[in-house]
PDB file of N, CA and C in Angstrom:
ATOM      1  N   UNK A   1      -4.447 -20.002  -3.786  1.00 87.00           N
ATOM      2  CA  UNK A   1      -3.883 -18.835  -3.369  1.00 87.00           C
ATOM      3  C   UNK A   1      -2.482 -18.303  -4.092  1.00 87.00           C
ATOM      4  N   UNK A   2      -1.893 -19.516  -4.369  1.00 89.00           N
ATOM      5  CA  UNK A   2      -0.332 -19.406  -5.136  1.00 89.00           C
ATOM      6  C   UNK A   2      -0.550 -18.460  -6.438  1.00 89.00           C
ATOM      7  N   UNK A   3      -1.581 -18.731  -7.074  1.00 93.00           N
ATOM      8  CA  UNK A   3      -1.483 -18.144  -8.501  1.00 93.00           C
ATOM      9  C   UNK A   3      -2.024 -16.452  -8.052  1.00 93.00           C
ATOM     10  N   UNK A   4      -2.658 -16.370  -6.786  1.00 93.00           N
ATOM     11  CA  UNK A   4      -2.819 -14.773  -6.841  1.00 93.00           C
ATOM     12  C   UNK A   4      -1.758 -13.908  -6.261  1.00 93.00           C
ATOM     13  N   UNK A   5      -1.069 -14.876  -5.617  1.00 94.00           N
ATOM     14  CA  UNK A   5       0.586 -14.289  -5.149  1.00 94.00           C
ATOM     15  C   UNK A   5       1.208 -13.955  -6.375  1.00 94.00           C
ATOM     16  N   UNK A   6       1.360 -14.977  -7.527  1.00 94.00           N
ATOM     17  CA  UNK A   6       2.044 -14.631  -8.495  1.00 94.00           C
ATOM     18  C   UNK A   6       1.554 -13.790  -9.514  1.00 94.00           C
ATOM     19  N   UNK A   7       0.260 -13.361  -9.543  1.00 94.00           N
ATOM     20  CA  UNK A   7      -0.182 -12.220 -10.160  1.00 94.00           C
ATOM     21  C   UNK A   7      -0.034 -11.038  -9.527  1.00 94.00           C
ATOM     22  N   UNK A   8      -0.020 -10.952  -8.297  1.00 95.00           N
ATOM     23  CA  UNK A   8       0.259  -9.678  -7.480  1.00 95.00           C
ATOM     24  C   UNK A   8       2.133  -9.410  -7.554  1.00 95.00           C
ATOM     25  N   UNK A   9       2.605 -10.530  -7.530  1.00 95.00           N
ATOM     26  CA  UNK A   9       3.916  -9.990  -8.190  1.00 95.00           C
ATOM     27  C   UNK A   9       4.478  -9.586  -9.413  1.00 95.00           C
ATOM     28  N   UNK A  10       3.233  -9.677 -10.399  1.00 94.00           N
ATOM     29  CA  UNK A  10       3.631  -9.240 -11.625  1.00 94.00           C
ATOM     30  C   UNK A  10       3.240  -7.779 -11.447  1.00 94.00           C
ATOM     31  N   UNK A  11       2.847  -6.916 -10.712  1.00 93.00           N
ATOM     32  CA  UNK A  11       2.710  -5.697 -10.653  1.00 93.00           C
ATOM     33  C   UNK A  11       4.099  -5.059 -10.468  1.00 93.00           C
ATOM     34  N   UNK A  12       4.419  -3.933 -11.301  1.00 91.00           N
ATOM     35  CA  UNK A  12       5.773  -3.260 -11.163  1.00 91.00           C
ATOM     36  C   UNK A  12       6.090  -2.999  -9.935  1.00 91.00           C
ATOM     37  N   UNK A  13       5.346  -2.052  -9.095  1.00 91.00           N
ATOM     38  CA  UNK A  13       6.091  -1.476  -7.863  1.00 91.00           C
ATOM     39  C   UNK A  13       5.952  -2.527  -6.529  1.00 91.00           C
ATOM     40  N   UNK A  14       5.461  -3.690  -6.633  1.00 95.00           N
ATOM     41  CA  UNK A  14       5.233  -4.669  -5.600  1.00 95.00           C
ATOM     42  C   UNK A  14       6.659  -5.417  -5.684  1.00 95.00           C
ATOM     43  N   UNK A  15       7.521  -5.640  -4.551  1.00 95.00           N
ATOM     44  CA  UNK A  15       8.643  -6.182  -4.403  1.00 95.00           C
ATOM     45  C   UNK A  15       8.549  -7.692  -3.763  1.00 95.00           C
ATOM     46  N   UNK A  16       7.603  -7.914  -3.018  1.00 96.00           N
ATOM     47  CA  UNK A  16       7.485  -9.168  -2.548  1.00 96.00           C
ATOM     48  C   UNK A  16       6.052  -9.386  -1.842  1.00 96.00           C
ATOM     49  N   UNK A  17       5.314 -10.533  -1.844  1.00 96.00           N
ATOM     50  CA  UNK A  17       4.339 -10.833  -1.287  1.00 96.00           C
ATOM     51  C   UNK A  17       4.480 -12.130  -0.284  1.00 96.00           C
ATOM     52  N   UNK A  18       4.252 -11.741   1.114  1.00 95.00           N
ATOM     53  CA  UNK A  18       4.288 -12.932   1.921  1.00 95.00           C
ATOM     54  C   UNK A  18       3.151 -13.170   2.687  1.00 95.00           C
ATOM     55  N   UNK A  19       3.176 -14.609   2.893  1.00 94.00           N
ATOM     56  CA  UNK A  19       2.084 -14.869   3.933  1.00 94.00           C
ATOM     57  C   UNK A  19       2.562 -14.687   5.357  1.00 94.00           C
ATOM     58  N   UNK A  20       1.495 -13.933   6.129  1.00 93.00           N
ATOM     59  CA  UNK A  20       1.946 -13.899   7.469  1.00 93.00           C
ATOM     60  C   UNK A  20       0.908 -14.815   8.436  1.00 93.00           C
ATOM     61  N   UNK A  21      -0.040 -15.354   7.653  1.00 90.00           N
ATOM     62  CA  UNK A  21      -0.510 -16.271   8.350  1.00 90.00           C
ATOM     63  C   UNK A  21      -1.544 -17.132   7.198  1.00 90.00           C
ATOM     64  N   UNK A  22      -2.391 -17.927   7.369  1.00 89.00           N
ATOM     65  CA  UNK A  22      -3.180 -18.363   6.594  1.00 89.00           C
ATOM     66  C   UNK A  22      -4.165 -17.695   5.909  1.00 89.00           C
ATOM     67  N   UNK A  23      -4.621 -16.544   6.582  1.00 93.00           N
ATOM     68  CA  UNK A  23      -5.534 -15.671   5.875  1.00 93.00           C
ATOM     69  C   UNK A  23      -5.030 -14.247   5.704  1.00 93.00           C
ATOM     70  N   UNK A  24      -3.785 -14.101   5.887  1.00 96.00           N
ATOM     71  CA  UNK A  24      -3.236 -12.510   5.787  1.00 96.00           C
ATOM     72  C   UNK A  24      -2.062 -12.696   4.786  1.00 96.00           C
ATOM     73  N   UNK A  25      -2.154 -11.700   3.765  1.00 96.00           N
ATOM     74  CA  UNK A  25      -0.813 -11.623   2.971  1.00 96.00           C
ATOM     75  C   UNK A  25      -0.381 -10.041   3.442  1.00 96.00           C
ATOM     76  N   UNK A  26       0.837  -9.847   3.438  1.00 97.00           N
ATOM     77  CA  UNK A  26       1.594  -8.684   3.192  1.00 97.00           C
ATOM     78  C   UNK A  26       2.255  -8.502   1.946  1.00 97.00           C
ATOM     79  N   UNK A  27       1.903  -7.120   1.241  1.00 96.00           N
ATOM     80  CA  UNK A  27       2.332  -6.734   0.002  1.00 96.00           C
ATOM     81  C   UNK A  27       3.227  -5.861   0.025  1.00 96.00           C
ATOM     82  N   UNK A  28       4.706  -6.145   0.002  1.00 96.00           N
ATOM     83  CA  UNK A  28       5.424  -5.015   0.135  1.00 96.00           C
ATOM     84  C   UNK A  28       5.889  -4.546  -1.054  1.00 96.00           C
ATOM     85  N   UNK A  29       5.969  -3.124  -0.940  1.00 96.00           N
ATOM     86  CA  UNK A  29       6.361  -2.276  -2.046  1.00 96.00           C
ATOM     87  C   UNK A  29       7.783  -1.825  -2.245  1.00 96.00           C
ATOM     88  N   UNK A  30       8.293  -1.556  -3.400  1.00 95.00           N
ATOM     89  CA  UNK A  30       9.750  -0.922  -3.541  1.00 95.00           C
ATOM     90  C   UNK A  30       9.513   0.429  -2.923  1.00 95.00           C
ATOM     91  N   UNK A  31      10.418   0.300  -1.745  1.00 93.00           N
ATOM     92  CA  UNK A  31      10.512   1.799  -0.733  1.00 93.00           C
ATOM     93  C   UNK A  31      11.888   1.839  -0.092  1.00 93.00           C
ATOM     94  N   UNK A  32      12.208   3.377   0.227  1.00 93.00           N
ATOM     95  CA  UNK A  32      13.345   3.572   1.244  1.00 93.00           C
ATOM     96  C   UNK A  32      12.800   4.007   2.236  1.00 93.00           C
ATOM     97  N   UNK A  33      13.669   4.071   3.444  1.00 93.00           N
ATOM     98  CA  UNK A  33      13.432   5.002   4.399  1.00 93.00           C
ATOM     99  C   UNK A  33      13.791   6.305   4.183  1.00 93.00           C
ATOM    100  N   UNK A  34      13.034   7.205   4.960  1.00 91.00           N
ATOM    101  CA  UNK A  34      13.529   8.536   5.163  1.00 91.00           C
ATOM    102  C   UNK A  34      14.544   8.919   5.897  1.00 91.00           C
ATOM    103  N   UNK A  35      15.735   9.434   6.054  1.00 91.00           N
ATOM    104  CA  UNK A  35      16.373   9.558   7.217  1.00 91.00           C
ATOM    105  C   UNK A  35      16.005  10.461   8.217  1.00 91.00           C
ATOM    106  N   UNK A  36      16.055  10.476   9.175  1.00 88.00           N
ATOM    107  CA  UNK A  36      15.487  10.701  10.902  1.00 88.00           C
ATOM    108  C   UNK A  36      14.085  10.675  10.673  1.00 88.00           C
ATOM    109  N   UNK A  37      13.397  10.092  10.299  1.00 87.00           N
ATOM    110  CA  UNK A  37      11.935   9.758  10.237  1.00 87.00           C
ATOM    111  C   UNK A  37      11.353   8.397  10.310  1.00 87.00           C
ATOM    112  N   UNK A  38      10.334   8.368  10.505  1.00 87.00           N
ATOM    113  CA  UNK A  38       9.652   6.729  10.634  1.00 87.00           C
ATOM    114  C   UNK A  38       9.059   6.553   9.435  1.00 87.00           C
ATOM    115  N   UNK A  39       9.056   7.523   8.443  1.00 91.00           N
ATOM    116  CA  UNK A  39       8.320   7.350   7.024  1.00 91.00           C
ATOM    117  C   UNK A  39       9.016   6.945   5.985  1.00 91.00           C
ATOM    118  N   UNK A  40       8.456   6.500   4.879  1.00 94.00           N
ATOM    119  CA  UNK A  40       9.244   5.773   3.759  1.00 94.00           C
ATOM    120  C   UNK A  40       8.912   6.550   2.670  1.00 94.00           C
ATOM    121  N   UNK A  41       9.618   6.663   1.554  1.00 93.00           N
ATOM    122  CA  UNK A  41       9.372   7.158   0.234  1.00 93.00           C
ATOM    123  C   UNK A  41       9.066   5.906  -0.744  1.00 93.00           C
ATOM    124  N   UNK A  42       8.049   5.857  -1.345  1.00 92.00           N
ATOM    125  CA  UNK A  42       7.375   4.492  -2.207  1.00 92.00           C
ATOM    126  C   UNK A  42       7.844   4.905  -3.367  1.00 92.00           C
ATOM    127  N   UNK A  43       8.644   3.752  -4.306  1.00 89.00           N
ATOM    128  CA  UNK A  43       8.811   4.037  -5.712  1.00 89.00           C
ATOM    129  C   UNK A  43       7.414   3.727  -6.415  1.00 89.00           C
ATOM    130  N   UNK A  44       7.054   4.414  -7.264  1.00 86.00           N
ATOM    131  CA  UNK A  44       5.945   4.526  -8.011  1.00 86.00           C
ATOM    132  C   UNK A  44       4.872   5.322  -7.262  1.00 86.00           C
ATOM    133  N   UNK A  45       3.654   5.450  -8.057  1.00 89.00           N
ATOM    134  CA  UNK A  45       2.333   6.085  -7.911  1.00 89.00           C
ATOM    135  C   UNK A  45       1.233   5.176  -7.071  1.00 89.00           C
ATOM    136  N   UNK A  46       1.014   5.326  -6.318  1.00 90.00           N
ATOM    137  CA  UNK A  46      -0.062   4.510  -5.354  1.00 90.00           C
ATOM    138  C   UNK A  46      -1.310   5.003  -6.279  1.00 90.00           C
ATOM    139  N   UNK A  47      -1.891   5.715  -6.576  1.00 91.00           N
ATOM    140  CA  UNK A  47      -2.933   6.129  -7.479  1.00 91.00           C
ATOM    141  C   UNK A  47      -3.089   5.276  -8.538  1.00 91.00           C
ATOM    142  N   UNK A  48      -2.131   4.305  -8.952  1.00 93.00           N
ATOM    143  CA  UNK A  48      -2.270   3.269 -10.004  1.00 93.00           C
ATOM    144  C   UNK A  48      -1.842   1.877  -9.640  1.00 93.00           C
ATOM    145  N   UNK A  49      -1.118   1.885  -8.237  1.00 94.00           N
ATOM    146  CA  UNK A  49      -0.799   0.525  -7.740  1.00 94.00           C
ATOM    147  C   UNK A  49      -2.072  -0.165  -6.674  1.00 94.00           C
ATOM    148  N   UNK A  50      -2.852   0.821  -6.281  1.00 95.00           N
ATOM    149  CA  UNK A  50      -3.926   0.475  -5.386  1.00 95.00           C
ATOM    150  C   UNK A  50      -5.079  -0.068  -6.235  1.00 95.00           C
ATOM    151  N   UNK A  51      -5.424   0.643  -7.039  1.00 96.00           N
ATOM    152  CA  UNK A  51      -6.340   0.155  -8.004  1.00 96.00           C
ATOM    153  C   UNK A  51      -6.223  -1.200  -8.840  1.00 96.00           C
ATOM    154  N   UNK A  52      -4.769  -1.371  -9.157  1.00 96.00           N
ATOM    155  CA  UNK A  52      -4.304  -2.705  -9.602  1.00 96.00           C
ATOM    156  C   UNK A  52      -4.379  -3.887  -8.720  1.00 96.00           C
ATOM    157  N   UNK A  53      -4.059  -3.533  -7.519  1.00 96.00           N
ATOM    158  CA  UNK A  53      -3.940  -4.669  -6.480  1.00 96.00           C
ATOM    159  C   UNK A  53      -5.518  -5.002  -6.113  1.00 96.00           C
ATOM    160  N   UNK A  54      -6.320  -4.232  -6.042  1.00 96.00           N
ATOM    161  CA  UNK A  54      -7.749  -4.319  -5.788  1.00 96.00           C
ATOM    162  C   UNK A  54      -8.271  -4.958  -6.798  1.00 96.00           C
ATOM    163  N   UNK A  55      -7.959  -4.766  -8.170  1.00 96.00           N
ATOM    164  CA  UNK A  55      -8.162  -5.537  -9.472  1.00 96.00           C
ATOM    165  C   UNK A  55      -7.981  -7.121  -9.198  1.00 96.00           C
ATOM    166  N   UNK A  56      -6.720  -7.233  -9.140  1.00 96.00           N
ATOM    167  CA  UNK A  56      -6.115  -8.715  -8.913  1.00 96.00           C
ATOM    168  C   UNK A  56      -6.848  -9.540  -7.922  1.00 96.00           C
ATOM    169  N   UNK A  57      -6.988  -8.715  -6.597  1.00 96.00           N
ATOM    170  CA  UNK A  57      -7.950  -9.286  -5.587  1.00 96.00           C
ATOM    171  C   UNK A  57      -9.153  -9.748  -5.920  1.00 96.00           C
ATOM    172  N   UNK A  58     -10.012  -8.841  -6.501  1.00 97.00           N
ATOM    173  CA  UNK A  58     -11.295  -8.924  -7.391  1.00 97.00           C
ATOM    174  C   UNK A  58     -11.559 -10.342  -8.190  1.00 97.00           C
ATOM    175  N   UNK A  59     -10.444  -9.995  -9.112  1.00 96.00           N
ATOM    176  CA  UNK A  59     -10.428 -11.198 -10.053  1.00 96.00           C
ATOM    177  C   UNK A  59     -10.347 -12.629  -9.640  1.00 96.00           C
ATOM    178  N   UNK A  60      -9.731 -12.767  -8.411  1.00 95.00           N
ATOM    179  CA  UNK A  60      -9.393 -13.894  -7.480  1.00 95.00           C
ATOM    180  C   UNK A  60     -10.482 -14.397  -6.973  1.00 95.00           C
ATOM    181  N   UNK A  61     -11.189 -13.130  -6.571  1.00 96.00           N
ATOM    182  CA  UNK A  61     -12.510 -13.760  -5.794  1.00 96.00           C
ATOM    183  C   UNK A  61     -13.574 -14.031  -6.570  1.00 96.00           C
ATOM    184  N   UNK A  62     -13.572 -13.399  -8.171  1.00 96.00           N
ATOM    185  CA  UNK A  62     -14.762 -13.896  -8.907  1.00 96.00           C
ATOM    186  C   UNK A  62     -14.506 -15.172  -9.856  1.00 96.00           C
ATOM    187  N   UNK A  63     -13.154 -15.509  -9.758  1.00 95.00           N
ATOM    188  CA  UNK A  63     -12.554 -16.744 -10.500  1.00 95.00           C
ATOM    189  C   UNK A  63     -12.997 -18.029  -9.532  1.00 95.00           C
ATOM    190  N   UNK A  64     -13.288 -17.826  -7.895  1.00 94.00           N
ATOM    191  CA  UNK A  64     -13.587 -18.570  -7.132  1.00 94.00           C
ATOM    192  C   UNK A  64     -12.099 -19.167  -6.322  1.00 94.00           C
ATOM    193  N   UNK A  65     -11.025 -18.520  -6.675  1.00 94.00           N
ATOM    194  CA  UNK A  65      -9.602 -18.760  -5.842  1.00 94.00           C
ATOM    195  C   UNK A  65      -9.711 -18.478  -4.514  1.00 94.00           C
ATOM    196  N   UNK A  66     -10.520 -17.319  -4.038  1.00 94.00           N
ATOM    197  CA  UNK A  66     -10.643 -16.956  -2.870  1.00 94.00           C
ATOM    198  C   UNK A  66     -12.038 -16.413  -2.573  1.00 94.00           C
ATOM    199  N   UNK A  67     -12.533 -16.560  -1.076  1.00 95.00           N
ATOM    200  CA  UNK A  67     -14.047 -16.212  -1.075  1.00 95.00           C
ATOM    201  C   UNK A  67     -14.259 -14.958  -0.950  1.00 95.00           C
ATOM    202  N   UNK A  68     -13.211 -14.550  -0.391  1.00 96.00           N
ATOM    203  CA  UNK A  68     -13.381 -12.788  -0.277  1.00 96.00           C
ATOM    204  C   UNK A  68     -12.098 -12.089   0.167  1.00 96.00           C
ATOM    205  N   UNK A  69     -12.020 -10.698   0.372  1.00 96.00           N
ATOM    206  CA  UNK A  69     -11.002 -10.089   0.711  1.00 96.00           C
ATOM    207  C   UNK A  69     -11.216  -8.764   1.383  1.00 96.00           C
ATOM    208  N   UNK A  70     -10.310  -8.052   2.186  1.00 96.00           N
ATOM    209  CA  UNK A  70     -10.584  -6.975   2.872  1.00 96.00           C
ATOM    210  C   UNK A  70      -9.098  -6.374   3.335  1.00 96.00           C
ATOM    211  N   UNK A  71      -9.102  -4.843   3.288  1.00 96.00           N
ATOM    212  CA  UNK A  71      -7.839  -4.085   3.612  1.00 96.00           C
ATOM    213  C   UNK A  71      -7.559  -4.317   5.130  1.00 96.00           C
ATOM    214  N   UNK A  72      -6.384  -4.698   5.504  1.00 96.00           N
ATOM    215  CA  UNK A  72      -6.108  -4.370   7.152  1.00 96.00           C
ATOM    216  C   UNK A  72      -5.237  -3.143   7.159  1.00 96.00           C
ATOM    217  N   UNK A  73      -4.290  -2.932   6.468  1.00 95.00           N
ATOM    218  CA  UNK A  73      -3.484  -1.832   6.307  1.00 95.00           C
ATOM    219  C   UNK A  73      -3.267  -1.223   4.888  1.00 95.00           C
ATOM    220  N   UNK A  74      -3.347   0.070   4.730  1.00 94.00           N
ATOM    221  CA  UNK A  74      -2.837   0.578   3.544  1.00 94.00           C
ATOM    222  C   UNK A  74      -1.842   1.549   3.489  1.00 94.00           C
ATOM    223  N   UNK A  75      -1.020   1.911   2.781  1.00 93.00           N
ATOM    224  CA  UNK A  75       0.104   2.931   2.795  1.00 93.00           C
ATOM    225  C   UNK A  75      -0.701   4.114   2.916  1.00 93.00           C
ATOM    226  N   UNK A  76      -0.562   5.335   3.684  1.00 92.00           N
ATOM    227  CA  UNK A  76      -1.047   6.618   4.178  1.00 92.00           C
ATOM    228  C   UNK A  76      -0.205   7.509   3.929  1.00 92.00           C
ATOM    229  N   UNK A  77      -0.517   8.801   3.063  1.00 88.00           N
ATOM    230  CA  UNK A  77       0.366   9.576   2.852  1.00 88.00           C
ATOM    231  C   UNK A  77       0.341  10.563   3.906  1.00 88.00           C
ATOM    232  N   UNK A  78       1.511  11.068   4.384  1.00 88.00           N
ATOM    233  CA  UNK A  78       1.815  11.880   5.833  1.00 88.00           C
ATOM    234  C   UNK A  78       2.392  13.527   5.054  1.00 88.00           C
ATOM    235  N   UNK A  79       1.833  14.288   5.848  1.00 85.00           N
ATOM    236  CA  UNK A  79       2.356  15.813   5.463  1.00 85.00           C
ATOM    237  C   UNK A  79       3.207  16.343   6.249  1.00 85.00           C
ATOM    238  N   UNK A  80       3.519  17.479   6.007  1.00 78.00           N
ATOM    239  CA  UNK A  80       4.624  18.191   6.816  1.00 78.00           C
ATOM    240  C   UNK A  80       3.637  19.438   6.579  1.00 78.00           C
ATOM    241  N   UNK A  81       3.101  20.085   7.848  1.00 71.00           N
ATOM    242  CA  UNK A  81       2.662  21.535   7.696  1.00 71.00           C
ATOM    243  C   UNK A  81       3.640  22.578   7.876  1.00 71.00           C
ATOM    244  N   UNK A  82       3.364  23.660   6.893  1.00 68.00           N
ATOM    245  CA  UNK A  82       4.234  24.743   7.016  1.00 68.00           C
ATOM    246  C   UNK A  82       3.307  25.966   6.905  1.00 68.00           C
ATOM    247  N   UNK A  83       4.021  26.896   7.819  1.00 64.00           N
ATOM    248  CA  UNK A  83       3.150  28.161   7.891  1.00 64.00           C
ATOM    249  C   UNK A  83       3.476  29.108   6.702  1.00 64.00           C
ATOM    250  N   UNK A  84       2.370  29.836   6.266  1.00 63.00           N
ATOM    251  CA  UNK A  84       2.968  30.577   5.195  1.00 63.00           C
ATOM    252  C   UNK A  84       3.232  32.234   5.737  1.00 63.00           C
ATOM    253  N   UNK A  85       3.242  32.373   7.092  1.00 64.00           N
ATOM    254  CA  UNK A  85       3.560  33.800   7.532  1.00 64.00           C
ATOM    255  C   UNK A  85       2.233  34.378   8.060  1.00 64.00           C
ATOM    256  N   UNK A  86       1.029  33.767   7.819  1.00 63.00           N
ATOM    257  CA  UNK A  86      -0.169  34.200   8.417  1.00 63.00           C
ATOM    258  C   UNK A  86      -0.476  33.022   9.300  1.00 63.00           C
ATOM    259  N   UNK A  87      -1.355  33.745  10.206  1.00 63.00           N
ATOM    260  CA  UNK A  87      -2.049  32.671  11.291  1.00 63.00           C
ATOM    261  C   UNK A  87      -2.664  31.458  10.852  1.00 63.00           C
ATOM    262  N   UNK A  88      -3.719  31.740  10.013  1.00 64.00           N
ATOM    263  CA  UNK A  88      -4.745  30.733   9.257  1.00 64.00           C
ATOM    264  C   UNK A  88      -4.177  29.878   8.065  1.00 64.00           C
ATOM    265  N   UNK A  89      -3.225  30.388   7.591  1.00 62.00           N
ATOM    266  CA  UNK A  89      -3.018  29.767   6.346  1.00 62.00           C
ATOM    267  C   UNK A  89      -1.557  28.943   6.189  1.00 62.00           C
ATOM    268  N   UNK A  90      -1.971  27.611   5.803  1.00 64.00           N
ATOM    269  CA  UNK A  90      -0.708  26.840   5.871  1.00 64.00           C
ATOM    270  C   UNK A  90      -0.581  26.032   4.785  1.00 64.00           C
ATOM    271  N   UNK A  91       0.518  25.609   4.467  1.00 69.00           N
ATOM    272  CA  UNK A  91       0.746  24.764   3.186  1.00 69.00           C
ATOM    273  C   UNK A  91       0.977  23.248   3.574  1.00 69.00           C
ATOM    274  N   UNK A  92       0.205  22.340   2.831  1.00 74.00           N
ATOM    275  CA  UNK A  92       0.466  20.862   3.065  1.00 74.00           C
ATOM    276  C   UNK A  92       1.595  20.396   2.061  1.00 74.00           C
ATOM    277  N   UNK A  93       2.737  19.898   2.492  1.00 78.00           N
ATOM    278  CA  UNK A  93       3.907  19.395   1.837  1.00 78.00           C
ATOM    279  C   UNK A  93       3.811  18.025   2.047  1.00 78.00           C
ATOM    280  N   UNK A  94       3.989  17.194   1.265  1.00 81.00           N
ATOM    281  CA  UNK A  94       4.059  15.642   1.256  1.00 81.00           C
ATOM    282  C   UNK A  94       5.356  15.310   1.888  1.00 81.00           C
ATOM    283  N   UNK A  95       5.348  14.636   2.927  1.00 87.00           N
ATOM    284  CA  UNK A  95       6.737  14.091   3.368  1.00 87.00           C
ATOM    285  C   UNK A  95       7.087  12.677   3.251  1.00 87.00           C
ATOM    286  N   UNK A  96       6.066  11.609   3.049  1.00 89.00           N
ATOM    287  CA  UNK A  96       6.209  10.479   2.812  1.00 89.00           C
ATOM    288  C   UNK A  96       4.973   9.461   3.453  1.00 89.00           C
ATOM    289  N   UNK A  97       5.209   8.161   3.394  1.00 90.00           N
ATOM    290  CA  UNK A  97       4.511   7.295   3.607  1.00 90.00           C
ATOM    291  C   UNK A  97       4.461   6.433   4.882  1.00 90.00           C
ATOM    292  N   UNK A  98       3.444   5.824   5.499  1.00 91.00           N
ATOM    293  CA  UNK A  98       3.488   5.285   6.549  1.00 91.00           C
ATOM    294  C   UNK A  98       2.135   4.300   6.343  1.00 91.00           C
ATOM    295  N   UNK A  99       2.534   2.888   6.592  1.00 92.00           N
ATOM    296  CA  UNK A  99       3.524   2.165   6.338  1.00 92.00           C
ATOM    297  C   UNK A  99       3.858   1.884   4.829  1.00 92.00           C
ATOM    298  N   UNK A 100       4.892   1.025   4.529  1.00 90.00           N
ATOM    299  CA  UNK A 100       5.381   1.065   3.136  1.00 90.00           C
ATOM    300  C   UNK A 100       4.848  -0.399   2.524  1.00 90.00           C
ATOM    301  N   UNK A 101       3.540  -0.893   3.065  1.00 94.00           N
ATOM    302  CA  UNK A 101       3.306  -2.148   2.846  1.00 94.00           C
ATOM    303  C   UNK A 101       1.910  -1.918   2.816  1.00 94.00           C
ATOM    304  N   UNK A 102       1.283  -3.230   2.179  1.00 95.00           N
ATOM    305  CA  UNK A 102      -0.331  -3.337   2.105  1.00 95.00           C
ATOM    306  C   UNK A 102      -0.431  -4.503   2.935  1.00 95.00           C
ATOM    307  N   UNK A 103      -1.461  -4.704   3.813  1.00 96.00           N
ATOM    308  CA  UNK A 103      -1.592  -5.932   4.773  1.00 96.00           C
ATOM    309  C   UNK A 103      -3.260  -6.244   4.194  1.00 96.00           C
ATOM    310  N   UNK A 104      -3.497  -7.703   3.802  1.00 97.00           N
ATOM    311  CA  UNK A 104      -4.670  -8.032   3.190  1.00 97.00           C
ATOM    312  C   UNK A 104      -5.174  -9.039   3.883  1.00 97.00           C
ATOM    313  N   UNK A 105      -6.712  -9.323   4.222  1.00 96.00           N
ATOM    314  CA  UNK A 105      -7.062 -10.478   4.860  1.00 96.00           C
ATOM    315  C   UNK A 105      -7.719 -11.100   3.940  1.00 96.00           C
ATOM    316  N   UNK A 106      -7.340 -12.099   3.421  1.00 95.00           N
ATOM    317  CA  UNK A 106      -8.143 -13.093   2.649  1.00 95.00           C
ATOM    318  C   UNK A 106      -8.649 -14.245   3.122  1.00 95.00           C
ATOM    319  N   UNK A 107     -10.140 -14.539   2.451  1.00 91.00           N
ATOM    320  CA  UNK A 107     -10.862 -15.729   2.936  1.00 91.00           C
ATOM    321  C   UNK A 107     -11.079 -16.761   2.150  1.00 91.00           C
TER     322      UNK A 107
END
């Protein structure tokens, strides 16, 4: 498990990897809070970070370091809905992410 944590820390956008219990890892990303909101702004692109994290977890499973894994929590993009002056037309504007970390169940 320690080797997996070191591999995850090698990813650029990951700030810390903490054990919350024997089977749960919390993978914290570099992020900052958005003022007057419960959302966070994440440094980096989750479209590249998420597959990289998934790849590291799969490699650990295939090498026998862990038996399996599953996502508990993943960052989700939140949008601000703005009307364009018409009733049925709206523009989705990205506002931030919630939460700013991954939580993974490792067996």
